[in-house]
Coordinates of C-alpha atoms in Angstrom, one line a residue:
M1 CA -10.1 8.9 -15.6
R2 CA -8.9 6.8 -18.7
K3 CA -10.6 9.0 -22.1
I4 CA -11.4 6.5 -25.0
T5 CA -14.1 7.0 -27.6
V6 CA -17.6 5.7 -27.5
L7 CA -16.4 3.6 -31.1
S8 CA -13.0 2.4 -29.0
M9 CA -15.7 0.3 -26.9
I10 CA -17.9 -1.3 -29.6
V11 CA -15.4 -2.6 -32.2
A12 CA -13.4 -4.6 -31.6
V13 CA -9.6 -4.3 -31.6
L14 CA -8.6 -5.9 -34.9
T15 CA -6.1 -5.2 -37.3
I16 CA -6.6 -6.0 -41.4
V17 CA -3.0 -5.9 -43.9
F18 CA -3.8 -4.7 -47.1
V19 CA -1.5 -6.0 -49.5
N20 CA -0.8 -4.0 -52.7
R21 CA 2.0 -5.0 -55.0
A22 CA 3.7 -3.2 -57.4
D23 CA 2.5 -5.2 -60.0
T24 CA -0.7 -5.7 -59.6
Q25 CA -2.4 -3.5 -61.7
T26 CA -0.3 -3.8 -65.1
E27 CA -0.1 -7.8 -64.6
G28 CA -3.2 -8.7 -63.6
I29 CA -2.4 -9.8 -59.8
V30 CA -5.3 -10.1 -57.6
P31 CA -4.3 -8.4 -54.5
T32 CA -4.5 -9.5 -51.4
L33 CA -5.9 -8.4 -47.7
M34 CA -4.4 -9.9 -44.5
F35 CA -6.5 -9.3 -41.3
E36 CA -7.7 -10.5 -38.2
T37 CA -10.4 -12.6 -37.1
N38 CA -12.9 -12.4 -33.9
L39 CA -15.1 -15.5 -34.3
S40 CA -14.2 -17.1 -30.7
H41 CA -10.2 -15.5 -31.2
N42 CA -7.9 -13.8 -32.8
D43 CA -6.4 -14.9 -35.7
I44 CA -4.3 -12.7 -38.3
C45 CA -5.7 -14.2 -41.5
L46 CA -4.7 -14.2 -45.3
I47 CA -7.3 -13.7 -48.7
K48 CA -7.4 -11.6 -52.3
I49 CA -10.1 -9.2 -52.2
D50 CA -12.1 -11.6 -54.7
G51 CA -12.6 -13.8 -51.3
T52 CA -11.0 -16.1 -52.6
N53 CA -7.4 -18.0 -50.9
L54 CA -8.4 -17.6 -47.5
Y55 CA -6.0 -19.3 -44.7
C56 CA -4.4 -17.7 -41.5
L57 CA -0.7 -17.5 -40.3
M58 CA -0.9 -19.1 -37.5
E59 CA -4.6 -20.4 -36.2
T60 CA -5.2 -21.6 -32.6
D61 CA -7.7 -21.1 -29.6
D62 CA -4.9 -21.0 -27.5
F63 CA -3.4 -17.0 -28.5
F64 CA -4.6 -13.7 -29.3
D65 CA -3.1 -12.8 -32.1
H66 CA -2.8 -9.0 -33.8
H67 CA -0.7 -6.1 -33.9
P68 CA 0.5 -7.3 -37.0
V69 CA 2.8 -4.6 -39.4
W70 CA 4.7 -5.3 -42.8
S71 CA 8.2 -5.0 -43.5
P72 CA 9.2 -2.6 -46.0
D73 CA 9.6 -5.5 -48.6
G74 CA 6.5 -7.1 -47.5
R75 CA 7.9 -10.5 -46.6
F76 CA 7.4 -10.1 -43.5
V77 CA 5.4 -9.6 -40.7
A78 CA 5.6 -9.3 -37.2
Y79 CA 2.8 -9.1 -34.2
Q80 CA 2.2 -9.8 -31.2
S81 CA 1.0 -13.7 -29.6
I82 CA -1.3 -12.7 -26.2
E83 CA -2.1 -16.5 -24.4
K84 CA -5.8 -16.6 -22.9
P85 CA -6.6 -15.4 -20.9
V86 CA -5.2 -12.4 -22.0
G87 CA -4.4 -9.9 -19.0
I88 CA -3.1 -13.2 -17.5
G89 CA -1.8 -15.1 -19.7
S90 CA 2.2 -14.4 -21.7
S91 CA 2.9 -12.6 -24.6
S92 CA 5.2 -13.4 -27.1
T93 CA 6.3 -11.5 -30.2
Y94 CA 6.6 -13.0 -34.1
I95 CA 7.9 -12.3 -37.2
Y96 CA 6.0 -14.5 -39.9
D97 CA 7.9 -15.3 -43.2
I98 CA 5.2 -15.1 -46.0
E99 CA 6.8 -16.8 -49.0
N100 CA 7.9 -19.6 -46.9
Q101 CA 4.2 -20.0 -44.6
T102 CA 6.9 -19.8 -40.9
A103 CA 6.9 -18.0 -37.6
K104 CA 10.1 -17.1 -35.7
E105 CA 9.6 -15.9 -31.9
L106 CA 11.5 -13.6 -31.2
S107 CA 13.4 -13.5 -28.0
V108 CA 11.6 -9.8 -26.8
A109 CA 8.1 -9.6 -26.1
G110 CA 6.4 -5.9 -26.3
K111 CA 4.2 -4.4 -29.1
I112 CA 5.8 -4.0 -32.2
F113 CA 4.3 -0.8 -33.8
D114 CA 6.6 -0.1 -36.5
W115 CA 9.6 -1.0 -38.8
S116 CA 11.6 0.8 -40.2
T117 CA 13.4 0.9 -44.1
D118 CA 16.5 -0.7 -43.1
G119 CA 14.7 -3.5 -41.0
R120 CA 14.5 -1.8 -37.5
L121 CA 11.9 -2.8 -35.6
L122 CA 10.2 -0.1 -32.4
L123 CA 9.2 -1.3 -29.7
I124 CA 7.2 -0.9 -26.8
S125 CA 7.9 -2.9 -23.2
A126 CA 4.2 -2.6 -22.3
P127 CA 1.1 -3.2 -24.2
D128 CA -1.1 -0.2 -23.8
A129 CA 0.2 3.9 -22.5
E130 CA -1.6 3.1 -19.1
T131 CA 1.7 1.7 -17.8
D132 CA 5.8 2.6 -17.7
S133 CA 6.4 1.7 -21.2
E134 CA 9.4 2.8 -22.7
I135 CA 10.2 2.4 -26.1
Y136 CA 13.0 0.6 -27.2
V137 CA 14.3 -0.2 -31.1
L138 CA 16.1 -4.3 -32.6
N139 CA 16.7 -5.6 -35.2
Q140 CA 14.6 -8.1 -37.3
D141 CA 15.9 -11.3 -35.5
G142 CA 15.5 -9.7 -31.9
S143 CA 18.9 -9.2 -31.8
G144 CA 21.0 -5.9 -30.5
M145 CA 17.9 -3.9 -27.9
Q146 CA 18.3 -0.6 -27.5
Q147 CA 16.3 1.1 -24.8
L148 CA 15.5 4.6 -26.3
T149 CA 13.5 5.9 -23.2
D150 CA 13.3 6.2 -20.1
N151 CA 10.9 8.2 -17.9
A152 CA 8.6 7.7 -15.5
M153 CA 5.6 8.8 -17.7
P154 CA 4.7 6.4 -20.5
D155 CA 5.7 6.4 -24.0
T156 CA 4.0 4.9 -26.6
A157 CA 2.7 4.4 -30.5
P158 CA 5.9 5.1 -32.1
A159 CA 6.0 6.0 -35.9
W160 CA 9.6 6.1 -38.4
S161 CA 9.8 9.5 -39.8
P162 CA 10.0 7.9 -43.5
D163 CA 14.2 8.4 -44.0
A164 CA 14.6 6.3 -41.0
D165 CA 16.5 9.1 -39.2
Q166 CA 14.0 10.7 -36.7
I167 CA 11.0 8.6 -34.4
V168 CA 7.9 10.3 -33.5
Y169 CA 6.5 9.1 -30.5
L170 CA 3.7 10.1 -28.1
S171 CA 4.5 10.7 -24.4
G172 CA 2.4 11.1 -20.7
Y173 CA -0.8 9.4 -19.9
P174 CA -3.2 10.2 -20.1
E175 CA -2.6 13.8 -20.8
A176 CA 0.1 13.0 -23.9
M177 CA 2.9 14.9 -25.3
L178 CA 4.0 14.8 -29.5
M179 CA 7.5 13.9 -29.0
V180 CA 10.6 13.8 -31.3
M181 CA 13.2 12.2 -31.0
S182 CA 16.1 10.7 -33.0
A183 CA 17.0 7.2 -34.5
S184 CA 19.3 6.5 -31.7
G185 CA 16.7 8.0 -28.9
E186 CA 18.5 11.1 -28.3
N187 CA 17.7 14.9 -28.3
S188 CA 14.0 14.5 -27.2
K189 CA 11.8 17.0 -28.1
A190 CA 7.9 17.5 -27.1
L191 CA 6.4 18.9 -30.1
T192 CA 3.3 20.0 -28.1
T193 CA 3.1 21.1 -24.3
E194 CA -0.4 23.2 -24.4
I195 CA -2.8 20.6 -26.0
S196 CA -3.4 16.8 -25.3
I197 CA -2.7 14.5 -27.6
N198 CA -5.4 11.4 -28.4
W199 CA -2.7 8.8 -27.0
E200 CA -4.6 5.6 -29.1
T201 CA -3.7 6.9 -32.3
Q202 CA -0.9 6.8 -33.6
P203 CA 0.8 9.5 -35.2
Q204 CA 0.8 9.6 -39.1
W205 CA 4.5 11.3 -40.6
S206 CA 4.2 12.7 -44.1
P207 CA 5.1 11.3 -47.3
D208 CA 7.7 13.7 -47.3
G209 CA 8.7 13.4 -44.2
N210 CA 8.5 16.9 -43.6
M211 CA 4.9 16.4 -40.8
I212 CA 3.3 14.9 -38.8
A213 CA -0.5 14.5 -38.2
F214 CA -2.1 13.9 -34.7
V215 CA -5.0 13.8 -33.1
V216 CA -5.2 16.4 -30.3
N217 CA -8.6 15.8 -27.7
G218 CA -10.9 18.2 -26.7
D219 CA -13.9 19.0 -23.8
V220 CA -15.7 16.6 -22.9
A221 CA -19.5 16.7 -24.3
G222 CA -21.6 13.7 -22.5
R223 CA -20.3 10.3 -23.4
D224 CA -18.0 11.7 -26.4
Q225 CA -14.9 13.8 -26.1
T226 CA -14.4 15.7 -29.0
S227 CA -11.5 15.2 -31.0
E228 CA -10.1 17.3 -34.0
I229 CA -7.1 16.5 -37.1
Y230 CA -3.9 18.4 -36.5
T231 CA -0.8 19.0 -38.1
I232 CA 2.2 19.8 -37.5
H233 CA 5.9 20.3 -39.2
A234 CA 8.5 18.3 -37.5
D235 CA 10.5 20.9 -36.4
G236 CA 7.6 21.5 -34.0
T237 CA 6.6 24.5 -36.0
N238 CA 3.0 25.8 -38.1
L239 CA 0.7 23.7 -35.5
Q240 CA -2.6 23.9 -37.9
Q241 CA -5.9 22.6 -37.4
I242 CA -7.6 20.9 -40.1
T243 CA -10.9 20.1 -38.8
E244 CA -12.9 22.0 -36.8
T245 CA -16.0 19.5 -36.9
G246 CA -16.7 20.1 -32.8
G247 CA -17.1 16.9 -33.0
I248 CA -14.9 13.5 -32.2
N249 CA -12.5 12.4 -35.9
L250 CA -9.8 9.5 -36.0
G251 CA -7.6 7.9 -37.6
P252 CA -5.7 10.5 -39.8
D253 CA -3.7 9.0 -42.9
W254 CA -2.0 10.8 -45.5
S255 CA -2.7 9.8 -49.5
P256 CA 0.3 9.1 -51.1
D257 CA 1.2 12.8 -52.5
G258 CA 1.0 13.9 -49.2
N259 CA -1.7 16.6 -50.4
Q260 CA -4.7 15.0 -48.8
L261 CA -5.8 13.3 -45.7
V262 CA -8.6 10.8 -45.3
F263 CA -10.6 9.9 -41.6
Y264 CA -13.3 9.2 -39.8
G265 CA -15.0 10.1 -37.6
Y266 CA -18.8 11.2 -35.9
A267 CA -20.9 13.7 -34.2
V268 CA -21.5 14.2 -30.5
G269 CA -24.8 12.4 -29.4
A270 CA -23.8 9.4 -32.3
F271 CA -23.2 7.2 -30.0
D272 CA -26.2 7.7 -27.1
D273 CA -29.3 5.7 -28.5
M274 CA -26.9 2.1 -28.0
G275 CA -30.0 0.0 -28.4
D276 CA -31.3 1.9 -32.5
P277 CA -28.5 0.2 -34.3
A278 CA -29.8 2.9 -37.3
S279 CA -28.4 4.9 -34.9
L280 CA -25.1 3.7 -34.5
R281 CA -23.4 5.1 -37.5
T282 CA -19.4 6.5 -38.3
E283 CA -18.1 8.2 -41.9
V284 CA -15.3 8.5 -43.9
F285 CA -14.3 12.0 -44.5
R286 CA -11.7 13.3 -47.2
I287 CA -9.4 16.7 -46.8
D288 CA -7.3 19.3 -48.2
A289 CA -3.8 18.7 -45.6
E290 CA -4.2 22.7 -45.4
G291 CA -7.5 21.9 -43.8
G292 CA -10.6 23.0 -45.3
E293 CA -13.8 21.8 -46.2
S294 CA -14.5 17.9 -45.3
I295 CA -16.0 15.4 -47.9
N296 CA -18.2 12.5 -46.2
L297 CA -16.9 9.7 -49.2
T298 CA -19.5 6.9 -47.2
Q299 CA -22.9 8.4 -46.7
S300 CA -24.4 5.5 -45.3
T301 CA -26.0 3.7 -42.3
G302 CA -23.8 1.9 -40.1
L303 CA -19.9 2.4 -38.8
D304 CA -17.1 3.3 -41.6
Y305 CA -14.4 3.7 -40.0
H306 CA -10.2 2.8 -40.0
P307 CA -10.0 4.4 -43.8
R308 CA -6.4 3.8 -45.5
W309 CA -5.1 5.1 -48.6
S310 CA -3.6 2.5 -50.9
P311 CA 0.6 3.5 -51.6
D312 CA -0.3 4.4 -55.4
G313 CA -2.6 6.2 -54.1
E314 CA -5.7 5.3 -56.8
W315 CA -7.4 3.3 -53.9
I316 CA -8.6 3.6 -50.2
V317 CA -9.9 0.8 -48.1
F318 CA -11.9 1.0 -44.7
A319 CA -13.9 -1.5 -42.0
S320 CA -17.6 -1.2 -42.3
T321 CA -20.6 -2.7 -40.7
R322 CA -22.9 -1.5 -43.2
Q323 CA -23.7 -4.8 -44.6
S324 CA -22.2 -7.7 -41.9
P325 CA -18.6 -6.3 -40.8
G326 CA -15.7 -6.1 -43.5
I327 CA -13.8 -4.4 -45.1
F328 CA -14.5 -2.5 -48.4
I329 CA -12.7 -1.1 -50.9
M330 CA -13.3 2.5 -53.1
R331 CA -11.7 5.2 -55.2
P332 CA -10.8 8.5 -53.5
D333 CA -13.9 10.0 -54.6
G334 CA -16.1 7.6 -53.2
S335 CA -16.5 5.8 -56.1
D336 CA -16.3 1.9 -57.3
L337 CA -17.1 0.6 -53.9
R338 CA -16.8 -3.3 -53.0
M339 CA -16.7 -5.6 -50.2
V340 CA -13.8 -7.8 -50.0
T341 CA -14.9 -10.7 -47.2
N342 CA -18.0 -10.8 -48.6
E343 CA -17.6 -14.8 -49.0
P344 CA -18.3 -17.2 -46.3
P345 CA -17.4 -17.0 -43.2
F346 CA -17.4 -13.5 -43.8
S347 CA -21.1 -13.3 -45.2
E348 CA -21.8 -16.0 -43.2
G349 CA -22.3 -13.1 -39.7
G350 CA -19.9 -12.9 -36.8
R351 CA -16.5 -12.5 -37.6
E352 CA -15.4 -9.1 -37.5
A353 CA -12.4 -7.4 -39.6
N354 CA -11.2 -3.5 -39.1
N355 CA -8.6 -1.3 -39.4
P356 CA -6.8 -2.2 -42.5
V357 CA -3.2 -1.2 -43.6
W358 CA -2.3 -1.7 -47.0
Q359 CA 1.3 -3.6 -47.9
P360 CA 4.0 -1.1 -49.2
L361 CA 4.9 -1.2 -52.6
T362 CA 7.9 -2.8 -54.0
Q363 CA 10.3 -2.1 -56.2

C-alpha cells in the first residue's frame, strides 16, 4: 500500500526557488524568488521578494511545469514539463537560461533531481518511485547520458555529494533503503537495511559531505504514519535519530555551517478533522544536528512547511497558509517574519506556492 503523509494529500505539488545573490546584502539588490503557481496550471515564475517584477518562464495552459533545479552558478534552471492531461500527456525536460529568458529542450525526458558543481545532471527515468525507475547522469546539453543503476527495485531521489564524488539515493518501494554509489555508478552500498526510509523525501548531504540527513518511517497511527529525522555518516557509521517526537517530521535541511537542521512537522491526529481549517496545522522547527530539544519557529495556525536555509545562514524561507497561501522568510530564531508573495495575484487568493529552494551563492 502506498505510504504518504496526510499533508502531501492536502498541499499541491509545487516548487519554489528563492534566489539569493552573493552581493544582495552589500549592494542592496532585492533578491528574486522563483516558484510554481497552480491557479489553473503549473508555471514556473520569478518575483522579487518585495513583490515586484513578476513574470513566468514559459507560461502555457497546455503543460504542467514543475520541479525546477538551479545550476550551481544560478544562471540556468532544469525543469520537467508534462503535457496535459497529467498521466497521459508526454513529458519533456528543459534547461532555461535566466539571463536570455530562453528554454532548450533536452533530447532525453525525465525528472531532474540534482545538478553537480561541474555541470552534470542527475535524472530518473520515471515520474515517481512506484515504477521501476533508474538513475541517469548526463551533461547540461543532454549529451553523454549514462545509466547508473540497473535493478528490479525503483531507484529515486539522487543527490550529489558536495565534492560530486558520490551520489546518495533511495532504492525500493514502499520500503526504501538509503544507498550511496560513486559518481560513475560503481561501488553501490546500502547505508541502511533495518529501517524504512521515507521515499518522498530526498536525502540531504551536510555541507562538508560527511553526513546525510533523511526521514525514517515509523508506525501507522490512524490516518498518519509517524516519521523521524535521522542522520548517518557517509560511510554508513554513526546512525543517529535526531527527532523523537512520535509525530510526523519531514523535510530536513542543513544550516550552512552544518551545526543545525530545520524541518517541519505535526502531531499525530492533527488532520483528523478535515472539515475544520483551524485543525490543519504544521510548524517549522530548528534542532541541533546532534539532536536534543527542537525549537518551534512558527507557532501559528495554518500550514507552515518546506523550510530552507539561505546560503549565508541569515534567513529561513518556508511556505505557509497562515494568510493567503504564499512564501515567507524569517530569521533563524523566528524573528523578522515577512511575506514575500504579498502582492496580486497572490494576495487575491487562488494561487499557491511552496517547496522553496534558494539559489546557490556565486563568487
